[in-house]
CSV table of C-alpha atoms in Angstrom, one decimal:
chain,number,residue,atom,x,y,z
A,1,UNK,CA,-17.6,30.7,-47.5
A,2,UNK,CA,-20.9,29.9,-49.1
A,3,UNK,CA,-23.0,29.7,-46.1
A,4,UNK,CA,-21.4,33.2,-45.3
A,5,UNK,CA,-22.2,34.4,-48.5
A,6,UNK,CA,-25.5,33.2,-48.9
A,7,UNK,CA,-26.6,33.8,-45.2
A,8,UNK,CA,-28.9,36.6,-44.9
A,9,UNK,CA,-28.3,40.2,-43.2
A,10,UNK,CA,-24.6,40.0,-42.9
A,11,UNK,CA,-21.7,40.6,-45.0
A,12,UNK,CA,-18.6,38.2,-44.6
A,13,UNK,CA,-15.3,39.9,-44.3
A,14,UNK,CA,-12.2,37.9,-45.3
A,15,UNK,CA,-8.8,38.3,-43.4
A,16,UNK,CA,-5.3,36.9,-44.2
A,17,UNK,CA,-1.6,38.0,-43.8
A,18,UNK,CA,1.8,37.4,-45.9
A,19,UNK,CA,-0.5,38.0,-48.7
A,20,UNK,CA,-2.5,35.1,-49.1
A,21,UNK,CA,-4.6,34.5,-52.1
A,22,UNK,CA,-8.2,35.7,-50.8
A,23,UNK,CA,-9.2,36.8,-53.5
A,24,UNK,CA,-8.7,33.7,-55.1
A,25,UNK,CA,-10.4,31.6,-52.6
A,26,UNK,CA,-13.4,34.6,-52.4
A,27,UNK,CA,-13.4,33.5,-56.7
A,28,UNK,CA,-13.9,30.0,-56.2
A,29,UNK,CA,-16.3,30.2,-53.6
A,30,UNK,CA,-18.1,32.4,-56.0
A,31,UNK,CA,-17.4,30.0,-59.4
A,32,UNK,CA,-19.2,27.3,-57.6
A,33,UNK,CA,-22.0,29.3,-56.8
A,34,UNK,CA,-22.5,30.6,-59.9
A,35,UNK,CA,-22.2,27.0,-61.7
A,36,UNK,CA,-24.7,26.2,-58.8
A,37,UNK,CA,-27.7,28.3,-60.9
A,38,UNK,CA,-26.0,28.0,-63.9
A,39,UNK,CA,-26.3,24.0,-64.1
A,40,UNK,CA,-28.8,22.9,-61.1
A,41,UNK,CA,-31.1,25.3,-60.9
A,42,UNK,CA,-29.9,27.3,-57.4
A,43,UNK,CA,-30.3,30.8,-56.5
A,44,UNK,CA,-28.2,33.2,-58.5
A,45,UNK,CA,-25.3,34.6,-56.5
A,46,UNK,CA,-23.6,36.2,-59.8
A,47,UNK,CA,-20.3,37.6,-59.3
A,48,UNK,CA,-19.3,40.8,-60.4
A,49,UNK,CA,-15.4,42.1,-60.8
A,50,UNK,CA,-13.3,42.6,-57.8
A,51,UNK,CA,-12.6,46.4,-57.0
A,52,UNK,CA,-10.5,48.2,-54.5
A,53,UNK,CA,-11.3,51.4,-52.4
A,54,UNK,CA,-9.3,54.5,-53.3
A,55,UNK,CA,-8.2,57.1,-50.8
A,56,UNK,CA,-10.0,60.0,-53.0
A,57,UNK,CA,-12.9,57.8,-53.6
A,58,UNK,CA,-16.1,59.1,-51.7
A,59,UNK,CA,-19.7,57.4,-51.2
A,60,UNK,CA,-20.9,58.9,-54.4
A,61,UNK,CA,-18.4,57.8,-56.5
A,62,UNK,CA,-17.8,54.3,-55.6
A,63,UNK,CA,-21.6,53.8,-55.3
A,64,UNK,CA,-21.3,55.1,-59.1
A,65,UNK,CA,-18.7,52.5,-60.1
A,66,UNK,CA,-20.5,50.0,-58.2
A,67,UNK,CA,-23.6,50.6,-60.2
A,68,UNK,CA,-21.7,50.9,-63.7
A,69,UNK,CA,-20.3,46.8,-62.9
A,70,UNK,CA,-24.1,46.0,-61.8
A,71,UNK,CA,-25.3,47.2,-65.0
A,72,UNK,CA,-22.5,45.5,-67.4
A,73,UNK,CA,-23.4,42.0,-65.3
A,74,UNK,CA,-27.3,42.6,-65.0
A,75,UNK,CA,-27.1,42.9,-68.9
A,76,UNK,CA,-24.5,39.9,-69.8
A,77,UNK,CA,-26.2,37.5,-67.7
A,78,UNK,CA,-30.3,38.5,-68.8
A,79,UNK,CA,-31.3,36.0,-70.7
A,80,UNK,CA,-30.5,33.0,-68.3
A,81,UNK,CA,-31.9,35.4,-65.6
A,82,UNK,CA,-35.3,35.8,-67.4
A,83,UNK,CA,-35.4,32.0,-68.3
A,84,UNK,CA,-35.5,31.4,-64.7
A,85,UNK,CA,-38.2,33.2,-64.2
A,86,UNK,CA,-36.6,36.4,-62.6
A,87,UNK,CA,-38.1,40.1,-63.8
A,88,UNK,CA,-35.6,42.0,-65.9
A,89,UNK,CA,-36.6,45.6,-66.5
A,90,UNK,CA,-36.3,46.9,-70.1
A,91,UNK,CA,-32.8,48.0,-70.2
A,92,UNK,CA,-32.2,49.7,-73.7
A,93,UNK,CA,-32.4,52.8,-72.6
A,94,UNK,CA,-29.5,52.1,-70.1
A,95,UNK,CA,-27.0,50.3,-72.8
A,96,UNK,CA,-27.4,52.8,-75.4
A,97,UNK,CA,-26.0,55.2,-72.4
A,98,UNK,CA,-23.9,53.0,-71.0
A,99,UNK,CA,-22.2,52.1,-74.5
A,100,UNK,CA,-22.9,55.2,-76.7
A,101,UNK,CA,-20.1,57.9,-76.8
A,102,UNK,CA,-22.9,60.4,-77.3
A,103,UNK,CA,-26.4,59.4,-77.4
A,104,UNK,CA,-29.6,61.0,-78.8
A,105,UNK,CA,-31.9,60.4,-76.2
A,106,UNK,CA,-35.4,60.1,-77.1
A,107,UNK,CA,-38.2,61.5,-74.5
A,108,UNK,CA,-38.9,58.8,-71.5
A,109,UNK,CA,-40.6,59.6,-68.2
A,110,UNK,CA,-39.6,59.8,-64.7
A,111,UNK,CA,-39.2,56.3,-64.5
A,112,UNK,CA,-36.4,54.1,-62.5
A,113,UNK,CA,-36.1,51.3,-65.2
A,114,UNK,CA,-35.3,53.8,-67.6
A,115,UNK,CA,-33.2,57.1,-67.0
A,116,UNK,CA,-35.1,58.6,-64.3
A,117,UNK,CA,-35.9,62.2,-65.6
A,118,UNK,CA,-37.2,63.7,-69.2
A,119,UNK,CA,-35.1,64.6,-72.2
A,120,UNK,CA,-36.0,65.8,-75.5
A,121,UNK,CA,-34.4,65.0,-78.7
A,122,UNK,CA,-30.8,66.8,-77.8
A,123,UNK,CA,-27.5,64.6,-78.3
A,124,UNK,CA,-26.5,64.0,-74.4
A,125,UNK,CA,-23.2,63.0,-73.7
A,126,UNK,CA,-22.4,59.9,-71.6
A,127,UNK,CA,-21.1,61.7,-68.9
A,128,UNK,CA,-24.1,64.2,-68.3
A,129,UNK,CA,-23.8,64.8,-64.4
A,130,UNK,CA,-26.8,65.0,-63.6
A,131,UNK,CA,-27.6,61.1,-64.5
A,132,UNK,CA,-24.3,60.3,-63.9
A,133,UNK,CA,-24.6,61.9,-60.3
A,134,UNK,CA,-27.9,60.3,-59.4
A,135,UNK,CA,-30.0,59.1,-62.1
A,136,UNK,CA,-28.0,56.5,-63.2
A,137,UNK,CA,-27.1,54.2,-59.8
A,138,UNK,CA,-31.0,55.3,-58.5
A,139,UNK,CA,-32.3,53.3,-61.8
A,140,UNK,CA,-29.6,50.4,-61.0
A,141,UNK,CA,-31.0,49.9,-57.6
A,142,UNK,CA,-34.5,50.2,-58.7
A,143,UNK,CA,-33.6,46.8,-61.7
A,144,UNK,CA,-32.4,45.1,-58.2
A,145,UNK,CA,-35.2,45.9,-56.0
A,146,UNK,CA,-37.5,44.2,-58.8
A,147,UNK,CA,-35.6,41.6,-59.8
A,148,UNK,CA,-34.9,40.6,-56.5
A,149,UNK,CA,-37.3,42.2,-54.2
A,150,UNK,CA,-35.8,39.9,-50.9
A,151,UNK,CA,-32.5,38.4,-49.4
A,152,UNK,CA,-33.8,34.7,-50.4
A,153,UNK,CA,-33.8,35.9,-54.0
A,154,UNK,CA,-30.3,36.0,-54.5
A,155,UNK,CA,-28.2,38.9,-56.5
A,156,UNK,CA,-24.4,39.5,-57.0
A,157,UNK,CA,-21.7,39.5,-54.9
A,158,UNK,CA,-19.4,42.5,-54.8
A,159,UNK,CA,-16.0,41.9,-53.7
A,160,UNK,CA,-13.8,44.5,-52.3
A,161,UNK,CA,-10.0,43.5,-51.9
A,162,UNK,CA,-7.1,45.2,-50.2
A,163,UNK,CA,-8.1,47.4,-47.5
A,164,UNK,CA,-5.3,47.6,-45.8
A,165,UNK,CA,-3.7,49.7,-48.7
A,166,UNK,CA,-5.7,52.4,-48.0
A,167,UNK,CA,-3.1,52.8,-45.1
A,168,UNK,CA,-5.0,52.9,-42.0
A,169,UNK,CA,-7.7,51.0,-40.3
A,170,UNK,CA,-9.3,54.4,-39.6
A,171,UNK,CA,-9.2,55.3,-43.6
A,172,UNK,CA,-11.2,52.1,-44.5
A,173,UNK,CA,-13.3,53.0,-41.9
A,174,UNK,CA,-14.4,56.1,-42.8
A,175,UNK,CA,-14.9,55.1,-46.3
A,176,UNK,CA,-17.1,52.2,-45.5
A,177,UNK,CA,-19.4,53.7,-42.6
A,178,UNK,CA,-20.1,56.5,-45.6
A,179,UNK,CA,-21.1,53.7,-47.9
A,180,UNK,CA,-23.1,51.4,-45.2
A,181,UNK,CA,-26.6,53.1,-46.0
A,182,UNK,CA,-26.1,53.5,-49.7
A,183,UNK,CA,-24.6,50.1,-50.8
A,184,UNK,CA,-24.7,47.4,-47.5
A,185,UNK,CA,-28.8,48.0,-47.4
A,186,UNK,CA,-29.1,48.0,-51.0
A,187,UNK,CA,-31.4,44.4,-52.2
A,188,UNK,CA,-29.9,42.1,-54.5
A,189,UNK,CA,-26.2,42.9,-53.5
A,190,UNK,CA,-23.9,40.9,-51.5
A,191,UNK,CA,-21.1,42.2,-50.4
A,192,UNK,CA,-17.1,40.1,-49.5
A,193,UNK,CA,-14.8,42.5,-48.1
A,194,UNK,CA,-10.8,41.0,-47.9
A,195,UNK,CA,-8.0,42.6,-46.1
A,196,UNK,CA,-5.6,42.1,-43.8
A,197,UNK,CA,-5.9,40.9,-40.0
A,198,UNK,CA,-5.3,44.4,-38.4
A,199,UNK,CA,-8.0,45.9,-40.7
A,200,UNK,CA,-10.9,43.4,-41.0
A,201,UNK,CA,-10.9,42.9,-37.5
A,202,UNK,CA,-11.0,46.6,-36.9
A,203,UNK,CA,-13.8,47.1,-39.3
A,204,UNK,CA,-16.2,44.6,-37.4
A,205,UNK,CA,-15.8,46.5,-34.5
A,206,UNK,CA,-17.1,49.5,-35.1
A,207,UNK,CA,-20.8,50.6,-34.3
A,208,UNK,CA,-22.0,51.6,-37.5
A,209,UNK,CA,-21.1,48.1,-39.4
A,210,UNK,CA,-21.1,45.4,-36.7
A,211,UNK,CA,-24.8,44.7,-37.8
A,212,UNK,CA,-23.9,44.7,-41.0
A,213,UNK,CA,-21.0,42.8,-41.1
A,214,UNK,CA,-20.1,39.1,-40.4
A,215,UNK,CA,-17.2,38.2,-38.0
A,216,UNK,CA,-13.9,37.3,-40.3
A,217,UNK,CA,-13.4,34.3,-41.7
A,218,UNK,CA,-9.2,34.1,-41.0
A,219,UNK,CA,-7.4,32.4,-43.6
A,220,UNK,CA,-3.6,31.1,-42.5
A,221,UNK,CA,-0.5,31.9,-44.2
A,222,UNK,CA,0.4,29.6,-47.1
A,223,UNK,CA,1.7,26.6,-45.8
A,224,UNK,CA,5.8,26.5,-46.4
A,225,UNK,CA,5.7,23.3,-48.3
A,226,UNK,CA,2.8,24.6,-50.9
A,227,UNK,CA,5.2,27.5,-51.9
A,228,UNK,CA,6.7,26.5,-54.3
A,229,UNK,CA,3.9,24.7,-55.9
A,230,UNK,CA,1.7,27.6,-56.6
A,231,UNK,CA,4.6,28.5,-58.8
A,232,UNK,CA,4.7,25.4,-60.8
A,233,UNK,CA,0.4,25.2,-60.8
A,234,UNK,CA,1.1,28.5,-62.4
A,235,UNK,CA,3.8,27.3,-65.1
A,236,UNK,CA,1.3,24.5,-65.8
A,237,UNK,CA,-1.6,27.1,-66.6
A,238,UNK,CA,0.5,30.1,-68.0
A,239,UNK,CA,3.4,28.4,-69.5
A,240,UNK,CA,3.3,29.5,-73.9
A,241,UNK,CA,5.2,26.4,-74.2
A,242,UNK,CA,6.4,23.1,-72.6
A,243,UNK,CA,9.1,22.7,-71.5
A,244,UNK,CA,9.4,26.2,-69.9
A,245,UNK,CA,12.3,28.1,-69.3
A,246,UNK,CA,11.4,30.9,-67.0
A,247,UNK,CA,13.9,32.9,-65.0
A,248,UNK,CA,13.0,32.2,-61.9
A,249,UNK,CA,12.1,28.3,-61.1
A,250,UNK,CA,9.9,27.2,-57.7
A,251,UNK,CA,13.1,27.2,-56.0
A,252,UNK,CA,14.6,30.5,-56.6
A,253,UNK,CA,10.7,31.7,-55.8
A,254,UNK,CA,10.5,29.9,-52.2
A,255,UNK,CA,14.5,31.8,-51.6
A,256,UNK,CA,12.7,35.2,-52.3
A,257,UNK,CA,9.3,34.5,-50.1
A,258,UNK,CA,11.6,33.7,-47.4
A,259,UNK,CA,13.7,36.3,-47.3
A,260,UNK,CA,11.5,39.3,-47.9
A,261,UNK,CA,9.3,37.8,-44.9
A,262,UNK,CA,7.3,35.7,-46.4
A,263,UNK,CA,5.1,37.7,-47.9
A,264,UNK,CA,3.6,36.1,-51.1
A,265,UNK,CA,2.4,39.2,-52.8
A,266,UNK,CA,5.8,40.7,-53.0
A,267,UNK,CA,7.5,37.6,-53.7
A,268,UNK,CA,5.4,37.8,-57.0
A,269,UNK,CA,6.7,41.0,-57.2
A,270,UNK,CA,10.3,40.4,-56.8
A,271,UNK,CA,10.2,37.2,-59.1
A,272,UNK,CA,8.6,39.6,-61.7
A,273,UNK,CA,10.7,42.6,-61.5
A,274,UNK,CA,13.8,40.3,-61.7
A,275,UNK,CA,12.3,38.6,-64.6
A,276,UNK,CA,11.8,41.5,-66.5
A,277,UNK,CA,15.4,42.8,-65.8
A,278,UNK,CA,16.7,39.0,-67.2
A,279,UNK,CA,14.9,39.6,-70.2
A,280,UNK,CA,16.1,43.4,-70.8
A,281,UNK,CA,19.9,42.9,-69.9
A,282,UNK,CA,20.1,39.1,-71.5
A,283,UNK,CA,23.0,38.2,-69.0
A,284,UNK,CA,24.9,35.6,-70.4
A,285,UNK,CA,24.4,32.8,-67.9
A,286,UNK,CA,24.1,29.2,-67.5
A,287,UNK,CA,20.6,28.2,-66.6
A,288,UNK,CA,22.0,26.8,-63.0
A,289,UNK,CA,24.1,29.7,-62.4
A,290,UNK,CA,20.6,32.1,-62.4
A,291,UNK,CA,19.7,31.4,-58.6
A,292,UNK,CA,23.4,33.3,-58.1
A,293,UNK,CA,22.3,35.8,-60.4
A,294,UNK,CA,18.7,36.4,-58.2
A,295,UNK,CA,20.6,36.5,-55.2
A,296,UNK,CA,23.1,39.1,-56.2
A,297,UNK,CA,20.2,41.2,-57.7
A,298,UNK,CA,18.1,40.6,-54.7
A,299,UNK,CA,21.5,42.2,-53.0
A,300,UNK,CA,21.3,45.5,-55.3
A,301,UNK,CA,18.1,46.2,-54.5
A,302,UNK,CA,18.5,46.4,-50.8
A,303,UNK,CA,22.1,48.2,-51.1
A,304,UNK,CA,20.1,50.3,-53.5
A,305,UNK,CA,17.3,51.7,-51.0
A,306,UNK,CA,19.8,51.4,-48.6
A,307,UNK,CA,21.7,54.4,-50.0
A,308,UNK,CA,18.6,56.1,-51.4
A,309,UNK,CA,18.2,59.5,-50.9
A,310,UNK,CA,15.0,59.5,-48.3
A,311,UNK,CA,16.7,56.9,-46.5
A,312,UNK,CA,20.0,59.1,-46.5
A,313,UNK,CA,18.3,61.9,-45.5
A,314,UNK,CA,15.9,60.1,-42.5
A,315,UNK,CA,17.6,57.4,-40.8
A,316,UNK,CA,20.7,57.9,-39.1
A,317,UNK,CA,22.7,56.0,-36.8
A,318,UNK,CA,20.4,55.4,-34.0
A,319,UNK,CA,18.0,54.2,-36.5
A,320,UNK,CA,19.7,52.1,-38.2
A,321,UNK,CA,20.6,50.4,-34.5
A,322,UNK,CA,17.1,49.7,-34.1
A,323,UNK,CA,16.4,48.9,-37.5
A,324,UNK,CA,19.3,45.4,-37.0
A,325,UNK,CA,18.1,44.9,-33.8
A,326,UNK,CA,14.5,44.5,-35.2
A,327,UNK,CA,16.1,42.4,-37.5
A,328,UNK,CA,17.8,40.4,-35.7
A,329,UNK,CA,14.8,39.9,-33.8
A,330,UNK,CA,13.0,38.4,-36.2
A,331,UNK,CA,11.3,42.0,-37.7
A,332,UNK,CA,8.3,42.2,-34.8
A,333,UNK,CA,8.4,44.7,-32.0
A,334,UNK,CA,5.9,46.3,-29.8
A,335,UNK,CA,6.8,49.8,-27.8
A,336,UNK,CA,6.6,48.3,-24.4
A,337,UNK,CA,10.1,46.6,-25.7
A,338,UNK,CA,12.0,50.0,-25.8
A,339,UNK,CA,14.4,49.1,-23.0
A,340,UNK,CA,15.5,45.4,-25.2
A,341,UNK,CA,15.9,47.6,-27.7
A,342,UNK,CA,18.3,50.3,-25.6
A,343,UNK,CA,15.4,53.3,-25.4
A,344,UNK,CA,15.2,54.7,-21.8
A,345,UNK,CA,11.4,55.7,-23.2
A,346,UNK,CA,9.0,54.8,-25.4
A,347,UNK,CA,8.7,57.8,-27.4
A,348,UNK,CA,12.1,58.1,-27.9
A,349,UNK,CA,11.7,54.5,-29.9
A,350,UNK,CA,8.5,56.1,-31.2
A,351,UNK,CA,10.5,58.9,-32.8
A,352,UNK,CA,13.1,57.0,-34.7
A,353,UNK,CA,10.4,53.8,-35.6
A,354,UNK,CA,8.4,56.8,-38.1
A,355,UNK,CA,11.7,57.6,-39.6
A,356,UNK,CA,11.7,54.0,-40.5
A,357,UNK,CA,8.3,53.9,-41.8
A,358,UNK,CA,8.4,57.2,-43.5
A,359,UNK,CA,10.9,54.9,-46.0
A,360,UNK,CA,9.4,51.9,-46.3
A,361,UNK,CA,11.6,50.0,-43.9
A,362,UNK,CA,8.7,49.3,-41.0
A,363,UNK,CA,5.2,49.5,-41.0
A,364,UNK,CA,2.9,50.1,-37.7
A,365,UNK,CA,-0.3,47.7,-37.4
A,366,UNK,CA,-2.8,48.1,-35.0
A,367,UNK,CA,-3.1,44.9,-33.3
A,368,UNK,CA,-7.5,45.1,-31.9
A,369,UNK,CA,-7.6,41.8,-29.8
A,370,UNK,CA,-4.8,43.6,-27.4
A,371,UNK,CA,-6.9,47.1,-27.5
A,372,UNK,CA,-5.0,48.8,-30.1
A,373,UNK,CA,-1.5,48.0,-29.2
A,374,UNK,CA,0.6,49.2,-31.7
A,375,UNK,CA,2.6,46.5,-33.3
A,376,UNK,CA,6.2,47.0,-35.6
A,377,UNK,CA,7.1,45.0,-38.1
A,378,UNK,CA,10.1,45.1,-40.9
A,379,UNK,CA,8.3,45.4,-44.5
A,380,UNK,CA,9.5,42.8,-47.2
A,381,UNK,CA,12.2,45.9,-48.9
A,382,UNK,CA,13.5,46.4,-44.9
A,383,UNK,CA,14.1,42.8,-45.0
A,384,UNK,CA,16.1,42.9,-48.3
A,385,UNK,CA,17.8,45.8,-46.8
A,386,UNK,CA,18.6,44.4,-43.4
A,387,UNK,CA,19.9,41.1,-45.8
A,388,UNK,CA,22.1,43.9,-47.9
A,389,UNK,CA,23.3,45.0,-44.7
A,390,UNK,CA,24.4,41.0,-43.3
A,391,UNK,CA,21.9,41.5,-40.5
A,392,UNK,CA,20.1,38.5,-41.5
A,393,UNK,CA,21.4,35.7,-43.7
A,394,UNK,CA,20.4,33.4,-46.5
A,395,UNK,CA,17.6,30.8,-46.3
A,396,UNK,CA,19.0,27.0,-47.0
């Protein structure tokens, strides 16, 4: 990760399924960078917060936000930065904008280290558009363009996680083509982009951002065995007190990764939900009889989107054939299956495979390395449900 990071021209793009913790890894990689200029002297390569692409977000407002976390980090980490000899504009004029509910601006000239146009001596407010619009990121740019006028200089690394929830390959896309001039070209910025397989591998594909992006670097599902021990690494870190006495222990947390599909995002999900529910309804149990307890709840919530209205109202029984089937397939599909799956065609599966996903039962994946074959898959509530159901059966 820190050769990707710190090689040149291209952006890395980090890929993983079942939820994997790239983020995490992305934050290590970065910790040990940072403590690599912080303690010996190496180039800076600062991290700045993680931050997600919206579906209403356009070029000009995520460049905005973008801007707003440069300035917060350009300011808390000065003074190391100008005892290493890098050039730090004058940047009072920013904070008092950045940090003042209103402001009285005092007169300052077209000039990119300060606000980039003329005011008199009215009270602006924070949120003037005008600066906000364009002023404001075009004097952040400027502070990284002096401070480190070349790719050898270093800069921060901007992380953006979760692409795949803005739905499509095609969304993320879109969003980061419109952003490739603005914010890939701009000096002193690194960027790490994490999502899942279908998308990242999509994303270097495209014309617009091949040369700007790096090929993914894939990181595997969590390894079976190491399931349960993020659980107890986290008890060792989190825990208010020792011993703890949480609701649900590593075991009951490997029985709910494995059943919703191992997905490891959700699993935290489902252990927290069920947590919170323990400690609302204070069921009068024994400590040992709780992984019953999990099990029965994890039961109500699949009989409880089973018999949900939009599921009610969208599925019927042809569905719900193919929905056990899938199941008992072990959740993948592909179209070309239709006839294992008793459709004469393949649209007739198509048909009754977006009923499923208009409920949250399947999702559709776009599969690049087999040219865009479109690929099924049960989501971890269709697996709870198709466990609700007695398609599929408890773990051991």
């Amino acid at each position: 990760m820190n050769d990707c990071i710190t090689g040149g021209v291209l952006h890395p793009t980090v890929e993983g399924e079942n939820g994997v913790g790239k983020t995490s890894l992305v934050s290590v990689a970065q910790y040990r960078l940072w403590r690599e200029f912080n303690e010996n002297d190496g180039i800076p390569f600062i991290p700045i917060k993680t931050t997600e692409l919206r579906s209403n977000d356009t070029a000009a407002s995520f460049t905005r936000s973008v801007m707003f976390d440069v300035a917060h980090a350009f300011i808390k980490h000065r003074k190391i930065l100008k005892r290493r000899g890098y050039h730090f504009p004058d940047s009072r004029n920013i904070e008092r904008w950045i940090s003042d509910p209103v402001n009285r601006s005092r007169t300052a000239g077209v000039s990119a280290l300060s606000f980039g146009t003329t005011f008199g001596g009215s009270r602006t407010s924070n949120t003037s558009p005008g600066f906000a619009e364009s002023g404001f990121p075009s004097a952040i740019m400027a502070w990284l363009e002096e401070c480190f006028p070349d790719r050898s200089s270093g800069g921060f690394v901007c992380t953006i996680d979760n692409l795949e929830l803005l739905r499509t390959a095609r969304a993320s896309i879109n969003a980061l083509e419109s952003m490739r001039d603005a914010l890939f070209k701009c000096p002193g910025l690194f960027w790490v982009l994490c999502g899942s397989n279908h998308v990242t591998r999509t994303l270097v594909q495209t014309p617009r951002l091949r040369g700007r992006l790096d090929d993914p670097i894939e990181l595997s599902p969590v390894g079976d065995g190491d399931v349960r021990e993020i659980l107890k690494r986290r008890f060792d870190v989190y825990a208010v007190r020792k011993p703890h006495d949480a609701p649900v222990d590593a075991d009951d947390f490997y029985f709910i990764y494995a059943t919703i599909g191992k997905q490891l995002r959700d699993a935290f999900k489902y252990a927290e939900c069920f947590s919170s529910w323990f400690a609302r309804e204070r069921p009068v149990v024994e400590p040992s009889g709780r992984s019953k307890l999990l099990k029965e709840w994890l039961t109500g919530k699949g009989k409880e989107h089973e018999s949900s209205q939009p599921v009610r109202l969208k599925v019927r029984e042809r569905g719900w054939q193919l929905f056990d089937r899938l199941a008992d397939a072990g959740g993948y599909c592909i179209y070309s299956q239709h006839q294992e799956f008793g459709f004469p065609g393949q649209q007739s599966m198509r048909d009754q495979i977006a009923r499923l996903v208009d409920v949250g039962l399947v999702r559709q994946d776009t599969d690049v390395s087999a040219n865009g074959r479109r690929v099924m898959s049960l989501t971890p509530i269709g697996w709870l449900v198709a466990r609700a159901r007695g398609v599929v059966h408890d773990v051991t």
